[in-house]
Coordinates of C-alpha atoms and ligand atoms in Angstrom, one line a residue:
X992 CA -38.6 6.2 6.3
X993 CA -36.0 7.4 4.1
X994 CA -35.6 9.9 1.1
X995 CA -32.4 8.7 -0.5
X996 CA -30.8 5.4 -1.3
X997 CA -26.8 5.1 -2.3
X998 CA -26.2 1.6 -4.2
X999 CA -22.7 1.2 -4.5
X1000 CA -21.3 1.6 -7.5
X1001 CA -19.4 -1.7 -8.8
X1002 CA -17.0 0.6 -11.4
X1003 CA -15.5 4.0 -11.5
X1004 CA -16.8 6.2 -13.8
X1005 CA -14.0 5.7 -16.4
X1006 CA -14.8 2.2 -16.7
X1007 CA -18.4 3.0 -17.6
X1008 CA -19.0 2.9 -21.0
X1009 CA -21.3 0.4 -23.8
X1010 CA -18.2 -1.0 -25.1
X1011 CA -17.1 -2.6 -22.0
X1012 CA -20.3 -3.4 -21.1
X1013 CA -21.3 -5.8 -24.6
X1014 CA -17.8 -7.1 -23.7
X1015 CA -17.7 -7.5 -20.1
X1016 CA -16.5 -11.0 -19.5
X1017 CA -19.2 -12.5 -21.9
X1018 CA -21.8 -11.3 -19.7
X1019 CA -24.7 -8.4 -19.9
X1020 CA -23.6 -7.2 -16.5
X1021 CA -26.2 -4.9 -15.5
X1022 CA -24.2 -2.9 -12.3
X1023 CA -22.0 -1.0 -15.4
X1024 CA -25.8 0.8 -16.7
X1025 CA -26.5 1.7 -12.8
X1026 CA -26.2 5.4 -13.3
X1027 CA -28.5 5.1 -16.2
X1028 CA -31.0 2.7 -14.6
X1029 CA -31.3 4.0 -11.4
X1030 CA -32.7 7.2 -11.6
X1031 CA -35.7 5.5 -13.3
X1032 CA -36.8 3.9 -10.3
X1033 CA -37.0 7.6 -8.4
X1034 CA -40.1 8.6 -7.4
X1035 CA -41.4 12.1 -5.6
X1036 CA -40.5 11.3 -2.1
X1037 CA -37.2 8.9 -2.7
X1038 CA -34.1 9.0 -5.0
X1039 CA -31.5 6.9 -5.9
X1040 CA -27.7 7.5 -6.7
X1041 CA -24.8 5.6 -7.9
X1042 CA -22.7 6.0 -5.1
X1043 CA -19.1 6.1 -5.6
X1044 CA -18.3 6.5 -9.2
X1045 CA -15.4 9.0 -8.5
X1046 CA -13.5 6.2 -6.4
X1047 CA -11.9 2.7 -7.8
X1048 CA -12.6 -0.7 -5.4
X1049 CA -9.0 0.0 -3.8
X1050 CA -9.9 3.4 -3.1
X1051 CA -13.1 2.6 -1.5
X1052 CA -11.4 -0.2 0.8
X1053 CA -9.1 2.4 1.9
X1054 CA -11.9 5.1 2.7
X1055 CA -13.8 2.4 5.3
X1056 CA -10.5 0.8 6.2
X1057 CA -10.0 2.8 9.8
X1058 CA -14.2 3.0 10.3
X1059 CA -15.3 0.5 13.2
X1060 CA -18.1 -0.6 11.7
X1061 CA -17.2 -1.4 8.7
X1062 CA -14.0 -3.9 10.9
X1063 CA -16.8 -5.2 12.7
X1064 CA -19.9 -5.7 10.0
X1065 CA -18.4 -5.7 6.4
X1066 CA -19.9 -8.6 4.3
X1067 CA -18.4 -8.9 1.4
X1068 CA -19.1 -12.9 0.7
X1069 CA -19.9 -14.4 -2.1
X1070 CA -21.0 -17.6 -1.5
X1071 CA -23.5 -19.3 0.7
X1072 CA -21.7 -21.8 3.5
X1073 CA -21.7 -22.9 6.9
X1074 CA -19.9 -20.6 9.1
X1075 CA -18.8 -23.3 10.8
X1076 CA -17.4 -25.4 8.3
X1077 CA -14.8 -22.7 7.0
X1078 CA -13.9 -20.0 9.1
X1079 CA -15.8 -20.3 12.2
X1080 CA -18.0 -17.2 13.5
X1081 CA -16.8 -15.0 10.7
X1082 CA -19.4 -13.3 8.2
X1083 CA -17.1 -14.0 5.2
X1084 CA -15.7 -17.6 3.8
X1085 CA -12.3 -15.9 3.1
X1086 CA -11.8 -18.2 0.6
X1087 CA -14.3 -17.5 -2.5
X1088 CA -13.5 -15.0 -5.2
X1089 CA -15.4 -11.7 -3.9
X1090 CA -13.4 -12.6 -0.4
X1091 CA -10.3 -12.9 -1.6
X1092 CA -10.4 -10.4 -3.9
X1093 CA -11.2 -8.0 -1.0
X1094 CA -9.2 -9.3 1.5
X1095 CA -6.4 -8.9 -1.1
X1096 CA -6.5 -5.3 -1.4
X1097 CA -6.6 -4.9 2.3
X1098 CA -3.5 -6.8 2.4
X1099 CA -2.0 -4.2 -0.4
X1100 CA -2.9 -1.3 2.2
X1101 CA -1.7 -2.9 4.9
X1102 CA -5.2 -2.8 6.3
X1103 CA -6.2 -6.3 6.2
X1104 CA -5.4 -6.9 10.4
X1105 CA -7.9 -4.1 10.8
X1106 CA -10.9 -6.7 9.7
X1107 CA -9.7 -10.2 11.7
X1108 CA -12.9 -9.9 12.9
X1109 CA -15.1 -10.4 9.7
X1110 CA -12.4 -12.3 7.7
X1111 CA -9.9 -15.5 8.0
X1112 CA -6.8 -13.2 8.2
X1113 CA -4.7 -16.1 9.6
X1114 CA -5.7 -18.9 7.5
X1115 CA -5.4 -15.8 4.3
X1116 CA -1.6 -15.2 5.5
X1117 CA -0.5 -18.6 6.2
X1118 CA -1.8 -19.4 2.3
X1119 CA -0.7 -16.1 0.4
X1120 CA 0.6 -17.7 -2.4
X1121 CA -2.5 -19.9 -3.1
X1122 CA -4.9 -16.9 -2.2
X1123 CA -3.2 -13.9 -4.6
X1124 CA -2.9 -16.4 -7.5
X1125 CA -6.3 -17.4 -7.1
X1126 CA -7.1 -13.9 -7.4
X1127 CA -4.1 -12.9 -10.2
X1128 CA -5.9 -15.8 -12.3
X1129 CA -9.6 -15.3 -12.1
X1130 CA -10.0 -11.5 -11.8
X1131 CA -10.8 -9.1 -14.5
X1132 CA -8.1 -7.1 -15.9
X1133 CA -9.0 -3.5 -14.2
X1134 CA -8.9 -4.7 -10.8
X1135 CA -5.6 -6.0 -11.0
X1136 CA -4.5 -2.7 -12.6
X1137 CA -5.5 -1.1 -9.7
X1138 CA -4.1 -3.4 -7.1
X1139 CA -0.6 -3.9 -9.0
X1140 CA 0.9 -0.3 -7.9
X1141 CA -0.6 -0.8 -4.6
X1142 CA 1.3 -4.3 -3.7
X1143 CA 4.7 -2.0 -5.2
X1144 CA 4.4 0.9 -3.5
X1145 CA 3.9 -1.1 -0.2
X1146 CA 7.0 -3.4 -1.3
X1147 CA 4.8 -6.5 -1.2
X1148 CA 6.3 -9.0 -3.1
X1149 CA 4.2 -11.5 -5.7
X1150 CA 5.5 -15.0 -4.5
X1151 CA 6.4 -17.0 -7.7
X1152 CA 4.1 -19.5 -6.1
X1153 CA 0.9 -17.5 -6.7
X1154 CA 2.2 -17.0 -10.5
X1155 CA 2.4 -20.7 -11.0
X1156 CA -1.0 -21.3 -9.4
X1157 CA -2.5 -18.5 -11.5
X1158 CA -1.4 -19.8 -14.7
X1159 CA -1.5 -23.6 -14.2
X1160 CA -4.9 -24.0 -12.1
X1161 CA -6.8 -21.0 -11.6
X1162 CA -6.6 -19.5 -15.6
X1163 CA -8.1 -22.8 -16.7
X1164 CA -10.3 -22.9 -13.7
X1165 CA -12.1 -20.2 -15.3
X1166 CA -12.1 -20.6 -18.9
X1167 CA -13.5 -24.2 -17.9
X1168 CA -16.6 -22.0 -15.5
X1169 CA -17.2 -19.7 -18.3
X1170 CA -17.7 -22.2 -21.0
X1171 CA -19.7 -24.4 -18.4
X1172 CA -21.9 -21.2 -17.2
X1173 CA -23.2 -20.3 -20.6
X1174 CA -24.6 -24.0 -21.1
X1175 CA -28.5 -23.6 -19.9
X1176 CA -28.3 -27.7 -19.4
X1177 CA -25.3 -27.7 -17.1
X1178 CA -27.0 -24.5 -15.3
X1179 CA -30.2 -26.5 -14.6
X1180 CA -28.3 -29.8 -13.3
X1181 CA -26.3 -27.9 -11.2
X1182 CA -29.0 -25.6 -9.5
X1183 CA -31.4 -29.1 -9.8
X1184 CA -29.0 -31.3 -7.5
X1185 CA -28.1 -28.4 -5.0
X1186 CA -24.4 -28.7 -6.6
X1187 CA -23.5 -25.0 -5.3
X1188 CA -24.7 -25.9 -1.5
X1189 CA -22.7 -29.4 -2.2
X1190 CA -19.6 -27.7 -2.2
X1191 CA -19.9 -24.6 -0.6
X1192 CA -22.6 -25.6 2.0
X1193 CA -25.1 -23.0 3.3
X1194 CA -24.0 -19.4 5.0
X1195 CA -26.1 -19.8 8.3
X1196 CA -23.6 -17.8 10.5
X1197 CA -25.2 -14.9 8.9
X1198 CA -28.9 -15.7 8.9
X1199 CA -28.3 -16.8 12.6
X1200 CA -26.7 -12.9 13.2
X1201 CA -29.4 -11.2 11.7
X1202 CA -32.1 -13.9 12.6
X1203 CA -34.0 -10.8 14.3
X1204 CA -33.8 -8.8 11.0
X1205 CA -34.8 -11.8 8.6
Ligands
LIG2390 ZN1 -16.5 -15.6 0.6

């Protein structure tokens, strides 16, 4: 059915290397060794590629940024939750890291009324301050580096808001989830009492749009 897959690459190319990798948050993430461990899953008839690699996550918002389909489909969601609960009819929460963190960089290019269809724009505009420092405070170092210029050259300004929940709430937040995630007994009591479905509830706005598909 088809002869080549693109898997999107999570980093540029510059940000590829072992050192980062042992270092990476604390965690073995596996999406830095994708050029190295996707060619091993080629075969004679199908081939996979890294897509991606010359662009940074900025720069690949801005290449879909004007496409239709991407306005109307993109999926960018972390988190399982009930459509209904958070932002009605919407294929994203708009409010968990992955969301914000995209919605964010539309909002640097000025692009982020272009996806009102997928995301919470209103409910992300009315709560800047809460929604960039959730983002300034939990987000690895190289994607802020690439959204900084962006929010200067567009003369967005950082609302001392957003600093003070950065630093006071959100920085702790995640030292506190990083310390908890590496413990194997919290892990199993919180996927054993359905803790993540608890608080985030269960995505079925998506499952219900591709119901034909699933
Ligand atoms: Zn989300």
């Amino acid at each position: 059915m088809f002869s080549v897959y693109y898997e999107s690459s999570s980093y540029p190319l510059e940000q590829i290397h072992l050192e980062a990798l042992q270092n990476y948050s604390g965690t073995l993430d596996g999406s830095m060794l994708d050029i190295y461990t996707l060619p091993c899953m080629n075969t004679d008839t199908l081939t996979f590629y890294s897509a991606g690699t010359e662009a940074t996550r900025i720069e690949k918002q801005e290449a879909i940024a004007d496409y239709p389909a991407a306005q109307k489909f993109l999926s960018v969601c972390g988190i399982e939750y009930d459509g209904g609960e958070i932002a009605e009819n919407k294929y994203n929460c708009s409010r968990c890291e992955k969301c914000v963190r995209t919605m964010t960089n539309f909002y640097a290019i000025n692009k982020l009324d272009n996806f009102a269809e997928v995301f919470d724009v209103q409910d992300y505009k009315a709560n800047f301050a809460k929604r960039l420092g959730r983002w300034m405070g939990i987000c690895k170092k190289h994607y802020i580096h690439d959204l900084m210029p962006r929010l200067r050259q567009n003369n967005i300004k950082i609302p001392f808001g957003a600093r003070v929940y950065a630093l006071l709430f959100w920085r702790p937040y995640s030292f506190l989830k990083k310390k908890l995630r590496n413990s194997r007994f919290v892990r199993r009591l919180y996927y054993k009492f359905n803790i993540d479905r608890k608080i985030h509830g269960y995505r079925s706005s998506v499952s219900e749009a591709y119901k034909d598909l699933m």
